[in-house]
mmCIF file of C-alpha atoms in Angstrom:
data_model
loop_
_atom_site.group_PDB
_atom_site.id
_atom_site.type_symbol
_atom_site.label_atom_id
_atom_site.label_comp_id
_atom_site.label_asym_id
_atom_site.label_seq_id
_atom_site.Cartn_x
_atom_site.Cartn_y
_atom_site.Cartn_z
ATOM 1 C CA VAL A 23 -31.807 -58.518 -46.176
ATOM 2 C CA SER A 24 -29.763 -60.420 -43.717
ATOM 3 C CA ARG A 25 -27.141 -58.556 -41.657
ATOM 4 C CA ARG A 26 -24.430 -59.937 -39.460
ATOM 5 C CA ILE A 27 -24.654 -58.591 -35.900
ATOM 6 C CA ASN A 28 -21.400 -57.039 -34.721
ATOM 7 C CA LYS A 29 -21.552 -57.951 -31.022
ATOM 8 C CA PRO A 30 -18.337 -56.150 -29.991
ATOM 9 C CA LEU A 31 -19.580 -52.954 -31.631
ATOM 10 C CA ILE A 32 -22.968 -53.201 -29.908
ATOM 11 C CA GLN A 33 -21.233 -53.745 -26.563
ATOM 12 C CA LYS A 34 -19.071 -50.627 -27.129
ATOM 13 C CA GLU A 35 -22.208 -48.592 -27.883
ATOM 14 C CA ILE A 36 -23.851 -49.882 -24.698
ATOM 15 C CA ASP A 37 -20.750 -49.018 -22.648
ATOM 16 C CA LEU A 38 -20.624 -45.562 -24.226
ATOM 17 C CA GLU A 39 -24.285 -44.887 -23.455
ATOM 18 C CA SER A 40 -23.756 -46.101 -19.874
ATOM 19 C CA SER A 41 -20.796 -43.746 -19.438
ATOM 20 C CA LEU A 42 -22.781 -40.799 -20.797
ATOM 21 C CA THR A 43 -25.673 -41.588 -18.462
ATOM 22 C CA HIS A 44 -23.257 -41.801 -15.510
ATOM 23 C CA LEU A 45 -21.696 -38.472 -16.505
ATOM 24 C CA ARG A 46 -25.107 -36.811 -16.798
ATOM 25 C CA CYS A 47 -26.092 -38.148 -13.365
ATOM 26 C CA ASN A 48 -22.876 -36.876 -11.798
ATOM 27 C CA LYS A 49 -23.360 -33.499 -13.433
ATOM 28 C CA SER A 50 -26.943 -33.314 -12.166
ATOM 29 C CA ALA A 51 -25.827 -34.275 -8.670
ATOM 30 C CA LYS A 52 -23.125 -31.627 -8.756
ATOM 31 C CA MET A 53 -25.665 -29.040 -9.892
ATOM 32 C CA ARG A 54 -28.010 -30.045 -7.098
ATOM 33 C CA ARG A 55 -25.211 -29.609 -4.535
ATOM 34 C CA LEU A 56 -24.408 -26.175 -5.919
ATOM 35 C CA ILE A 57 -28.066 -25.145 -5.753
ATOM 36 C CA GLU A 58 -28.351 -26.455 -2.179
ATOM 37 C CA ALA A 59 -25.171 -24.602 -1.165
ATOM 38 C CA LYS A 60 -26.549 -21.403 -2.641
ATOM 39 C CA LYS A 61 -29.786 -21.811 -0.712
ATOM 40 C CA MET A 62 -27.848 -22.533 2.471
ATOM 41 C CA ASN A 63 -25.717 -19.435 2.157
ATOM 42 C CA LYS A 64 -27.423 -16.257 1.011
ATOM 43 C CA HIS A 65 -23.992 -14.542 0.905
ATOM 44 C CA THR A 66 -22.397 -17.023 -1.498
ATOM 45 C CA THR A 67 -21.686 -15.483 -4.884
ATOM 46 C CA PRO A 68 -19.374 -16.534 -7.718
ATOM 47 C CA MET A 69 -15.887 -15.413 -6.766
ATOM 48 C CA GLY A 70 -13.057 -14.680 -9.133
ATOM 49 C CA ALA A 71 -9.444 -13.919 -8.319
ATOM 50 C CA ASP A 72 -10.319 -10.280 -7.667
ATOM 51 C CA SER A 73 -13.537 -10.952 -5.770
ATOM 52 C CA LEU A 74 -13.609 -11.714 -2.060
ATOM 53 C CA PRO A 75 -16.625 -11.761 0.279
ATOM 54 C CA LEU A 76 -15.030 -9.315 2.673
ATOM 55 C CA ASN A 77 -16.583 -8.634 6.067
ATOM 56 C CA ARG A 78 -19.187 -11.346 5.629
ATOM 57 C CA ILE A 79 -20.051 -14.627 7.292
ATOM 58 C CA LEU A 80 -20.262 -17.570 4.896
ATOM 59 C CA ALA A 81 -22.449 -20.527 5.788
ATOM 60 C CA GLY A 82 -21.323 -24.069 5.170
ATOM 61 C CA ASP A 83 -18.554 -26.588 5.661
ATOM 62 C CA CYS A 84 -15.252 -24.754 6.139
ATOM 63 C CA ILE A 85 -13.310 -27.023 3.787
ATOM 64 C CA GLU A 86 -15.795 -26.663 0.926
ATOM 65 C CA VAL A 87 -16.085 -22.911 1.397
ATOM 66 C CA MET A 88 -12.309 -22.386 1.576
ATOM 67 C CA ASN A 89 -11.830 -24.471 -1.571
ATOM 68 C CA ALA A 90 -14.219 -22.089 -3.351
ATOM 69 C CA LEU A 91 -12.254 -18.977 -2.355
ATOM 70 C CA PRO A 92 -9.510 -17.527 -4.585
ATOM 71 C CA GLU A 93 -5.983 -18.834 -4.077
ATOM 72 C CA ASN A 94 -3.456 -16.616 -2.240
ATOM 73 C CA SER A 95 -6.116 -14.233 -0.932
ATOM 74 C CA ALA A 96 -5.803 -14.137 2.891
ATOM 75 C CA ASP A 97 -3.088 -12.361 4.894
ATOM 76 C CA LEU A 98 -3.810 -14.253 8.099
ATOM 77 C CA ILE A 99 -5.906 -17.181 9.260
ATOM 78 C CA PHE A 100 -7.018 -17.517 12.861
ATOM 79 C CA ALA A 101 -8.479 -20.957 13.525
ATOM 80 C CA ASP A 102 -10.198 -22.279 16.629
ATOM 81 C CA PRO A 103 -11.067 -25.813 15.428
ATOM 82 C CA PRO A 104 -13.017 -28.451 17.352
ATOM 83 C CA TYR A 105 -10.893 -29.727 20.236
ATOM 84 C CA ASN A 106 -12.218 -33.315 20.119
ATOM 85 C CA LEU A 107 -12.553 -33.265 23.901
ATOM 86 C CA GLN A 108 -13.848 -36.874 24.136
ATOM 87 C CA LEU A 109 -16.017 -36.020 27.133
ATOM 88 C CA LYS A 110 -17.748 -38.984 28.694
ATOM 89 C CA GLY A 111 -20.731 -38.341 30.912
ATOM 90 C CA ASP A 112 -21.820 -35.203 32.733
ATOM 91 C CA LEU A 113 -19.568 -33.095 34.927
ATOM 92 C CA HIS A 114 -20.904 -31.669 38.185
ATOM 93 C CA ARG A 115 -19.680 -29.032 40.622
ATOM 94 C CA PRO A 116 -19.322 -29.737 44.354
ATOM 95 C CA ASP A 117 -22.841 -28.302 44.884
ATOM 96 C CA ASN A 118 -24.086 -30.927 42.365
ATOM 97 C CA SER A 119 -24.931 -28.339 39.706
ATOM 98 C CA LYS A 120 -24.140 -29.463 36.156
ATOM 99 C CA VAL A 121 -21.236 -27.881 34.268
ATOM 100 C CA ASP A 122 -22.156 -26.536 30.833
ATOM 101 C CA ALA A 123 -19.375 -28.439 29.036
ATOM 102 C CA VAL A 124 -18.605 -28.827 25.334
ATOM 103 C CA ASP A 125 -20.770 -31.743 24.193
ATOM 104 C CA ASP A 126 -21.977 -30.398 20.844
ATOM 105 C CA ASP A 127 -22.095 -32.578 17.726
ATOM 106 C CA TRP A 128 -19.434 -30.470 15.998
ATOM 107 C CA ASP A 129 -16.875 -31.590 18.603
ATOM 108 C CA GLN A 130 -17.584 -35.298 18.139
ATOM 109 C CA PHE A 131 -15.318 -37.551 16.047
ATOM 110 C CA ASP A 132 -15.452 -41.334 15.719
ATOM 111 C CA SER A 133 -11.709 -41.789 16.186
ATOM 112 C CA PHE A 134 -8.363 -40.036 16.289
ATOM 113 C CA ARG A 135 -7.890 -41.084 12.688
ATOM 114 C CA ALA A 136 -11.103 -39.319 11.666
ATOM 115 C CA TYR A 137 -9.993 -36.177 13.518
ATOM 116 C CA ASP A 138 -6.564 -36.283 11.876
ATOM 117 C CA GLU A 139 -8.124 -36.603 8.419
ATOM 118 C CA PHE A 140 -10.379 -33.635 9.133
ATOM 119 C CA THR A 141 -7.406 -31.587 10.399
ATOM 120 C CA THR A 142 -5.322 -32.433 7.330
ATOM 121 C CA ASP A 143 -8.138 -31.476 4.968
ATOM 122 C CA TRP A 144 -8.912 -28.086 6.492
ATOM 123 C CA LEU A 145 -5.235 -27.147 6.883
ATOM 124 C CA LYS A 146 -4.646 -28.010 3.220
ATOM 125 C CA ALA A 147 -7.560 -25.819 2.157
ATOM 126 C CA ALA A 148 -6.350 -23.016 4.445
ATOM 127 C CA ARG A 149 -2.797 -23.082 3.083
ATOM 128 C CA ARG A 150 -4.046 -22.747 -0.498
ATOM 129 C CA ILE A 151 -5.810 -19.457 0.217
ATOM 130 C CA LEU A 152 -2.997 -17.946 2.300
ATOM 131 C CA LYS A 153 -0.848 -15.370 0.513
ATOM 132 C CA PRO A 154 2.824 -16.367 0.039
ATOM 133 C CA ASN A 155 3.805 -14.200 3.024
ATOM 134 C CA GLY A 156 0.722 -15.104 5.026
ATOM 135 C CA ALA A 157 0.562 -16.820 8.413
ATOM 136 C CA ILE A 158 -1.807 -18.884 10.507
ATOM 137 C CA TRP A 159 -2.704 -19.074 14.196
ATOM 138 C CA VAL A 160 -4.328 -22.245 15.534
ATOM 139 C CA ILE A 161 -5.532 -22.510 19.123
ATOM 140 C CA GLY A 162 -6.206 -25.724 20.984
ATOM 141 C CA SER A 163 -5.923 -27.671 24.222
ATOM 142 C CA TYR A 164 -3.917 -30.728 25.214
ATOM 143 C CA HIS A 165 -6.638 -32.833 23.575
ATOM 144 C CA ASN A 166 -5.769 -31.754 20.036
ATOM 145 C CA ILE A 167 -2.962 -29.207 19.722
ATOM 146 C CA PHE A 168 -0.147 -31.756 19.392
ATOM 147 C CA ARG A 169 -1.951 -33.544 16.586
ATOM 148 C CA VAL A 170 -2.626 -30.187 14.904
ATOM 149 C CA GLY A 171 1.048 -29.206 15.246
ATOM 150 C CA ALA A 172 2.206 -32.351 13.470
ATOM 151 C CA ALA A 173 -0.365 -31.799 10.708
ATOM 152 C CA LEU A 174 0.821 -28.201 10.233
ATOM 153 C CA GLN A 175 4.397 -29.366 9.665
ATOM 154 C CA ASN A 176 3.288 -32.186 7.375
ATOM 155 C CA GLN A 177 1.395 -29.660 5.225
ATOM 156 C CA GLY A 178 4.500 -27.477 4.751
ATOM 157 C CA TYR A 179 3.767 -24.670 7.211
ATOM 158 C CA TRP A 180 6.789 -23.235 9.036
ATOM 159 C CA MET A 181 6.577 -23.001 12.827
ATOM 160 C CA LEU A 182 7.276 -19.533 14.251
ATOM 161 C CA ASN A 183 6.162 -19.784 17.890
ATOM 162 C CA ASP A 184 3.909 -21.622 20.235
ATOM 163 C CA VAL A 185 2.174 -19.210 22.585
ATOM 164 C CA VAL A 186 0.676 -20.232 25.903
ATOM 165 C CA TRP A 187 -2.513 -18.417 26.824
ATOM 166 C CA ARG A 188 -2.515 -18.650 30.614
ATOM 167 C CA LYS A 189 -5.997 -17.970 31.909
ATOM 168 C CA SER A 190 -6.074 -15.638 34.882
ATOM 169 C CA ASN A 191 -9.490 -17.012 35.881
ATOM 170 C CA PRO A 192 -9.629 -20.664 34.742
ATOM 171 C CA MET A 193 -12.459 -23.065 35.500
ATOM 172 C CA PRO A 194 -11.585 -25.103 38.620
ATOM 173 C CA ASN A 195 -10.904 -28.819 38.510
ATOM 174 C CA PHE A 196 -13.976 -30.276 40.223
ATOM 175 C CA ARG A 197 -12.983 -33.940 40.442
ATOM 176 C CA GLY A 198 -9.558 -33.326 41.943
ATOM 177 C CA LYS A 199 -7.884 -36.029 39.865
ATOM 178 C CA ARG A 200 -5.760 -33.784 37.617
ATOM 179 C CA PHE A 201 -4.086 -30.376 37.577
ATOM 180 C CA THR A 202 -6.411 -27.443 36.993
ATOM 181 C CA ASN A 203 -6.416 -26.896 33.242
ATOM 182 C CA ALA A 204 -5.362 -23.231 33.255
ATOM 183 C CA HIS A 205 -4.019 -22.688 29.745
ATOM 184 C CA GLU A 206 -4.485 -23.237 26.050
ATOM 185 C CA THR A 207 -1.798 -23.323 23.383
ATOM 186 C CA MET A 208 -1.639 -21.347 20.161
ATOM 187 C CA ILE A 209 0.651 -22.234 17.270
ATOM 188 C CA TRP A 210 1.797 -19.416 15.000
ATOM 189 C CA ALA A 211 3.196 -20.530 11.644
ATOM 190 C CA SER A 212 4.015 -18.958 8.300
ATOM 191 C CA LYS A 213 2.844 -20.460 5.010
ATOM 192 C CA SER A 214 6.359 -21.669 4.262
ATOM 193 C CA GLU A 215 9.966 -21.320 5.361
ATOM 194 C CA GLY A 216 11.385 -17.981 4.277
ATOM 195 C CA ALA A 217 8.009 -16.230 4.080
ATOM 196 C CA LYS A 218 8.124 -12.533 4.986
ATOM 197 C CA TYR A 219 5.305 -12.710 7.510
ATOM 198 C CA THR A 220 4.051 -9.669 9.445
ATOM 199 C CA PHE A 221 5.392 -9.249 12.970
ATOM 200 C CA ASN A 222 4.847 -5.885 14.633
ATOM 201 C CA TYR A 223 7.556 -6.317 17.248
ATOM 202 C CA GLU A 224 7.635 -2.700 18.388
ATOM 203 C CA ALA A 225 3.840 -2.517 18.663
ATOM 204 C CA LEU A 226 3.735 -5.584 20.901
ATOM 205 C CA LYS A 227 6.595 -4.182 22.966
ATOM 206 C CA ALA A 228 4.678 -0.925 23.407
ATOM 207 C CA LEU A 229 1.574 -2.924 24.353
ATOM 208 C CA ASN A 230 3.702 -4.569 27.064
ATOM 209 C CA GLU A 231 4.962 -1.269 28.561
ATOM 210 C CA GLY A 232 8.269 -1.246 26.682
ATOM 211 C CA VAL A 233 9.220 -4.842 27.472
ATOM 212 C CA GLN A 234 9.576 -7.570 24.834
ATOM 213 C CA MET A 235 6.346 -9.541 24.432
ATOM 214 C CA ARG A 236 6.885 -13.071 25.689
ATOM 215 C CA SER A 237 5.245 -16.259 24.487
ATOM 216 C CA ASP A 238 3.176 -16.688 27.667
ATOM 217 C CA TRP A 239 0.140 -14.423 27.743
ATOM 218 C CA VAL A 240 -1.884 -13.951 30.923
ATOM 219 C CA LEU A 241 -5.417 -12.973 29.908
ATOM 220 C CA PRO A 242 -8.855 -13.744 31.380
ATOM 221 C CA ILE A 243 -11.482 -16.003 29.828
ATOM 222 C CA CYS A 244 -14.826 -14.580 28.730
ATOM 223 C CA THR A 245 -17.023 -13.579 31.643
ATOM 224 C CA GLY A 246 -19.585 -10.940 32.517
ATOM 225 C CA HIS A 247 -20.777 -8.610 29.762
ATOM 226 C CA GLU A 248 -18.382 -10.093 27.188
ATOM 227 C CA ARG A 249 -19.897 -13.566 27.441
ATOM 228 C CA LEU A 250 -22.626 -13.730 24.802
ATOM 229 C CA LYS A 251 -25.946 -15.318 25.708
ATOM 230 C CA ASP A 252 -28.682 -16.877 23.598
ATOM 231 C CA GLU A 253 -32.418 -16.175 23.783
ATOM 232 C CA ASN A 254 -32.712 -18.454 26.823
ATOM 233 C CA GLY A 255 -29.951 -16.721 28.733
ATOM 234 C CA ASP A 256 -27.508 -19.606 28.220
ATOM 235 C CA LYS A 257 -24.008 -19.352 26.737
ATOM 236 C CA ALA A 258 -24.296 -18.649 23.023
ATOM 237 C CA HIS A 259 -21.097 -20.626 22.421
ATOM 238 C CA PRO A 260 -19.236 -22.931 24.843
ATOM 239 C CA THR A 261 -15.716 -21.916 23.760
ATOM 240 C CA GLN A 262 -16.048 -18.185 23.051
ATOM 241 C CA LYS A 263 -12.593 -16.570 23.028
ATOM 242 C CA PRO A 264 -11.930 -13.200 24.728
ATOM 243 C CA GLU A 265 -11.471 -10.111 22.571
ATOM 244 C CA SER A 266 -8.238 -9.334 24.410
ATOM 245 C CA LEU A 267 -6.658 -12.467 22.932
ATOM 246 C CA LEU A 268 -7.609 -11.566 19.360
ATOM 247 C CA HIS A 269 -6.568 -7.951 19.892
ATOM 248 C CA ARG A 270 -3.029 -9.050 20.714
ATOM 249 C CA VAL A 271 -2.901 -11.528 17.826
ATOM 250 C CA LEU A 272 -4.139 -9.032 15.227
ATOM 251 C CA VAL A 273 -2.101 -6.049 16.442
ATOM 252 C CA GLY A 274 1.000 -8.235 16.480
ATOM 253 C CA SER A 275 0.665 -10.065 13.163
ATOM 254 C CA THR A 276 -1.513 -7.976 10.806
ATOM 255 C CA ASN A 277 -1.810 -4.436 9.471
ATOM 256 C CA PRO A 278 -4.868 -2.255 8.796
ATOM 257 C CA GLY A 279 -6.600 -3.367 5.600
ATOM 258 C CA ASP A 280 -5.347 -6.967 5.820
ATOM 259 C CA VAL A 281 -7.713 -9.880 5.163
ATOM 260 C CA ILE A 282 -8.189 -12.221 8.133
ATOM 261 C CA LEU A 283 -10.058 -15.488 7.616
ATOM 262 C CA ASP A 284 -11.587 -17.523 10.433
ATOM 263 C CA PRO A 285 -12.811 -20.954 9.260
ATOM 264 C CA PHE A 286 -14.488 -21.744 12.607
ATOM 265 C CA PHE A 287 -16.126 -18.366 13.156
ATOM 266 C CA GLY A 288 -18.441 -19.279 16.018
ATOM 267 C CA THR A 289 -19.976 -16.142 17.535
ATOM 268 C CA GLY A 290 -17.572 -13.832 15.727
ATOM 269 C CA THR A 291 -14.808 -12.705 18.090
ATOM 270 C CA THR A 292 -12.310 -12.595 15.215
ATOM 271 C CA GLY A 293 -14.669 -10.522 13.069
ATOM 272 C CA ALA A 294 -15.558 -8.116 15.867
ATOM 273 C CA VAL A 295 -11.930 -7.360 16.746
ATOM 274 C CA ALA A 296 -10.910 -7.201 13.070
ATOM 275 C CA LYS A 297 -13.610 -4.603 12.421
ATOM 276 C CA MET A 298 -12.534 -2.516 15.422
ATOM 277 C CA LEU A 299 -8.914 -2.570 14.249
ATOM 278 C CA GLY A 300 -9.623 -1.678 10.627
ATOM 279 C CA ARG A 301 -8.930 -5.143 9.232
ATOM 280 C CA ASN A 302 -11.165 -7.076 6.823
ATOM 281 C CA PHE A 303 -12.538 -10.459 7.840
ATOM 282 C CA ILE A 304 -14.075 -13.501 6.220
ATOM 283 C CA GLY A 305 -15.933 -15.806 8.575
ATOM 284 C CA ILE A 306 -17.045 -19.377 7.868
ATOM 285 C CA GLU A 307 -19.581 -21.009 10.159
ATOM 286 C CA ARG A 308 -21.920 -23.949 9.537
ATOM 287 C CA GLU A 309 -24.137 -23.506 12.610
ATOM 288 C CA GLU A 310 -26.992 -21.078 11.921
ATOM 289 C CA ALA A 311 -27.448 -20.178 15.602
ATOM 290 C CA TYR A 312 -23.833 -19.032 15.873
ATOM 291 C CA ARG A 313 -24.070 -17.051 12.645
ATOM 292 C CA LYS A 314 -27.076 -15.124 13.896
ATOM 293 C CA VAL A 315 -25.333 -14.192 17.147
ATOM 294 C CA ALA A 316 -22.157 -13.179 15.282
ATOM 295 C CA GLU A 317 -24.020 -11.005 12.745
ATOM 296 C CA LYS A 318 -25.882 -9.188 15.511
ATOM 297 C CA ARG A 319 -22.688 -8.720 17.504
ATOM 298 C CA ILE A 320 -20.573 -7.397 14.619
ATOM 299 C CA SER A 321 -23.301 -5.027 13.446
ATOM 300 C CA LYS A 322 -22.885 -3.131 16.735
ATOM 301 C CA VAL A 323 -19.086 -2.834 16.444
ATOM 302 C CA ARG A 324 -17.576 0.479 15.378
ATOM 303 C CA LYS A 325 -14.147 0.812 13.785
ATOM 304 C CA TYR A 326 -11.591 2.821 15.744
ATOM 305 C CA ASP A 327 -10.449 6.150 14.340
ATOM 306 C CA SER A 328 -7.807 5.666 11.611
ATOM 307 C CA GLU A 329 -5.228 7.661 13.556
ATOM 308 C CA ALA A 330 -5.728 5.389 16.552
ATOM 309 C CA LEU A 331 -4.973 2.324 14.425
ATOM 310 C CA VAL A 332 -1.395 3.387 13.674
ATOM 311 C CA VAL A 333 0.987 1.233 15.716
ATOM 312 C CA THR A 334 4.585 1.684 16.775
ATOM 313 C CA THR A 335 7.060 0.482 14.163
ATOM 314 C CA GLY A 336 10.744 -0.365 14.410
ATOM 315 C CA LYS A 337 13.420 1.662 12.659
ATOM 316 C CA ARG A 338 14.021 -1.211 10.253
ATOM 317 C CA ALA A 339 10.477 -0.847 9.008
ATOM 318 C CA GLU A 340 11.008 2.799 8.033
ATOM 319 C CA PRO A 341 11.998 3.598 4.423
ATOM 320 C CA ARG A 342 15.722 3.887 3.744
ATOM 321 C CA VAL A 343 17.025 7.368 2.925
ATOM 322 C CA PRO A 344 20.593 7.674 1.543
ATOM 323 C CA PHE A 345 22.585 10.639 2.877
ATOM 324 C CA GLY A 346 23.311 11.625 -0.727
ATOM 325 C CA GLN A 347 19.606 12.411 -1.201
ATOM 326 C CA LEU A 348 19.966 15.309 1.243
ATOM 327 C CA VAL A 349 22.721 16.713 -0.979
ATOM 328 C CA GLU A 350 20.740 16.137 -4.195
ATOM 329 C CA ARG A 351 17.749 17.971 -2.781
ATOM 330 C CA GLY A 352 19.798 20.928 -1.554
ATOM 331 C CA MET A 353 19.072 20.321 2.106
ATOM 332 C CA LEU A 354 22.841 20.253 2.597
ATOM 333 C CA ARG A 355 25.277 21.845 0.135
ATOM 334 C CA PRO A 356 28.643 20.488 -1.085
ATOM 335 C CA GLY A 357 31.326 22.152 1.025
ATOM 336 C CA GLU A 358 28.973 22.675 3.977
ATOM 337 C CA GLU A 359 30.497 21.792 7.300
ATOM 338 C CA LEU A 360 29.062 19.134 9.617
ATOM 339 C CA LEU A 361 29.829 19.023 13.324
ATOM 340 C CA SER A 362 29.906 15.984 15.569
ATOM 341 C CA LEU A 363 27.193 16.407 18.195
ATOM 342 C CA ASN A 364 29.794 15.854 20.918
ATOM 343 C CA GLY A 365 31.592 18.966 19.582
ATOM 344 C CA ARG A 366 34.944 17.265 18.933
ATOM 345 C CA TYR A 367 35.142 16.884 15.148
ATOM 346 C CA LYS A 368 34.242 18.557 11.861
ATOM 347 C CA ALA A 369 33.871 17.295 8.306
ATOM 348 C CA LYS A 370 32.816 18.747 4.950
ATOM 349 C CA VAL A 371 30.048 17.445 2.686
ATOM 350 C CA ARG A 372 31.118 16.419 -0.819
ATOM 351 C CA ALA A 373 28.981 16.395 -3.978
ATOM 352 C CA ASP A 374 28.712 12.587 -4.028
ATOM 353 C CA GLY A 375 27.294 12.396 -0.501
ATOM 354 C CA THR A 376 30.548 11.448 1.209
ATOM 355 C CA LEU A 377 32.422 13.411 3.886
ATOM 356 C CA VAL A 378 36.022 14.496 4.231
ATOM 357 C CA GLY A 379 37.592 15.452 7.538
ATOM 358 C CA ALA A 380 41.125 15.263 8.981
ATOM 359 C CA ASP A 381 42.313 13.464 5.812
ATOM 360 C CA ILE A 382 39.579 10.842 6.304
ATOM 361 C CA LYS A 383 37.100 10.219 3.500
ATOM 362 C CA GLY A 384 34.009 8.041 3.387
ATOM 363 C CA SER A 385 30.356 7.822 4.308
ATOM 364 C CA ILE A 386 28.831 9.644 7.279
ATOM 365 C CA HIS A 387 29.160 6.370 9.207
ATOM 366 C CA GLN A 388 32.726 5.541 8.156
ATOM 367 C CA VAL A 389 34.146 9.012 8.868
ATOM 368 C CA GLY A 390 32.454 9.187 12.266
ATOM 369 C CA ALA A 391 33.766 5.718 13.241
ATOM 370 C CA LYS A 392 37.363 6.537 12.188
ATOM 371 C CA LEU A 393 37.394 9.886 13.976
ATOM 372 C CA GLU A 394 36.146 8.269 17.181
ATOM 373 C CA GLY A 395 38.357 5.190 16.799
ATOM 374 C CA ALA A 396 35.204 3.068 17.107
ATOM 375 C CA PRO A 397 34.307 -0.131 15.221
ATOM 376 C CA SER A 398 31.060 1.440 13.995
ATOM 377 C CA CYS A 399 29.087 4.662 14.120
ATOM 378 C CA ASN A 400 25.548 5.738 13.251
ATOM 379 C CA GLY A 401 26.305 8.866 11.255
ATOM 380 C CA TRP A 402 22.674 10.020 11.358
ATOM 381 C CA THR A 403 22.816 10.512 15.111
ATOM 382 C CA TYR A 404 26.511 11.506 15.194
ATOM 383 C CA TRP A 405 26.545 14.522 12.823
ATOM 384 C CA GLY A 406 24.757 17.851 12.922
ATOM 385 C CA TYR A 407 24.653 21.061 10.878
ATOM 386 C CA LYS A 408 24.389 24.726 11.854
ATOM 387 C CA ARG A 409 21.112 26.629 11.411
ATOM 388 C CA ASP A 410 20.447 29.982 13.054
ATOM 389 C CA GLY A 411 23.395 29.495 15.383
ATOM 390 C CA LYS A 412 22.158 26.091 16.598
ATOM 391 C CA THR A 413 23.457 22.602 15.839
ATOM 392 C CA VAL A 414 20.659 20.457 14.381
ATOM 393 C CA PRO A 415 21.044 16.647 13.969
ATOM 394 C CA ILE A 416 21.092 15.625 10.293
ATOM 395 C CA ASP A 417 18.572 12.929 11.245
ATOM 396 C CA MET A 418 15.933 15.689 11.315
ATOM 397 C CA LEU A 419 16.367 16.036 7.539
ATOM 398 C CA ARG A 420 16.021 12.285 7.075
ATOM 399 C CA GLN A 421 12.779 12.254 9.060
ATOM 400 C CA GLN A 422 11.468 15.099 6.906
ATOM 401 C CA ILE A 423 12.018 13.018 3.758
ATOM 402 C CA ARG A 424 10.444 9.942 5.392
ATOM 403 C CA SER A 425 7.318 11.909 6.298
ATOM 404 C CA GLU A 426 6.989 12.905 2.645
ATOM 405 C CA MET A 427 7.369 9.250 1.593
ATOM 406 C CA ASN A 428 4.555 8.205 3.895
#
């Protein structure tokens, strides 16, 4: 029986089979990559929206690992990316000894364009996993920080501050052809404009002996016992950051229990300080040698006592208590008389939480301001009530309610 050959139909079948073969190959390749990633990282487990690998170091490329983490899951990111130092040749001290400079493969890029593409990719991945009110710190030197700053803005981050870390003991300039490089720059940015990021203003002020914390921080580089060494007695990591720097960052911009992610974990300074301060960390590091040092280091860290982790907060951070709540709870009775703490005026409490005195009616703030002829008045610190023959500030009752709230 003769049959006419339908060439177009045969060609479609061939194309279809080719597409299926290509799809199967891609799927197999993807499976192989997943299997290899699992072998590379013994900590990697399937992660859902409610599953985070807290207080663990993940092995692998930071971009791939971050893309595998749940969206909106980190409160803060601290990143110490490669600086792309572009060092050419060895550097020697005046005594002709060689300087142990940063010449590792991870700091090498073929061009500025390649570095910019890398920066864009990891910042994009980082922004995805930041919570809506999250923030990021990125540290760098003059080699890279300006390029990183532009990339941050291009990705939609909102600049909050640049902070200069001025090193109290910088490495000298041996060639004498430039200024001694005595600082590094950190950029602090929120995920987006309008984000309600964490800023513990009062805690930082207390840390600075009651003076506002400025954006120039004088802290030493790692030396002595803090500088980690490898099995040969050499530096375990060429750019290890001091714990004092991370302590200030975490006290100032996180709270106990927060999740801090470090995509360039190195030897684990971020994780060590986070553990001490009662924060959770997620570290990402591709170099096995660094991971081993970090794991050993963090295993020896002990969390501070919970009471010691409480930091100073501003009055704005305390829960609001309406004066009327004191009346509702019977702490003050309608008709009870309040006295100004300066002893000049009196007013009576009304059932709705307002005061009346000298034909003036209104809130504790309004009545106090009108009696004093002042533009404003803090009624909580202006009025008191009598107990056992003594005048007690009404703010004591507010603090009692706040302690119950906490």
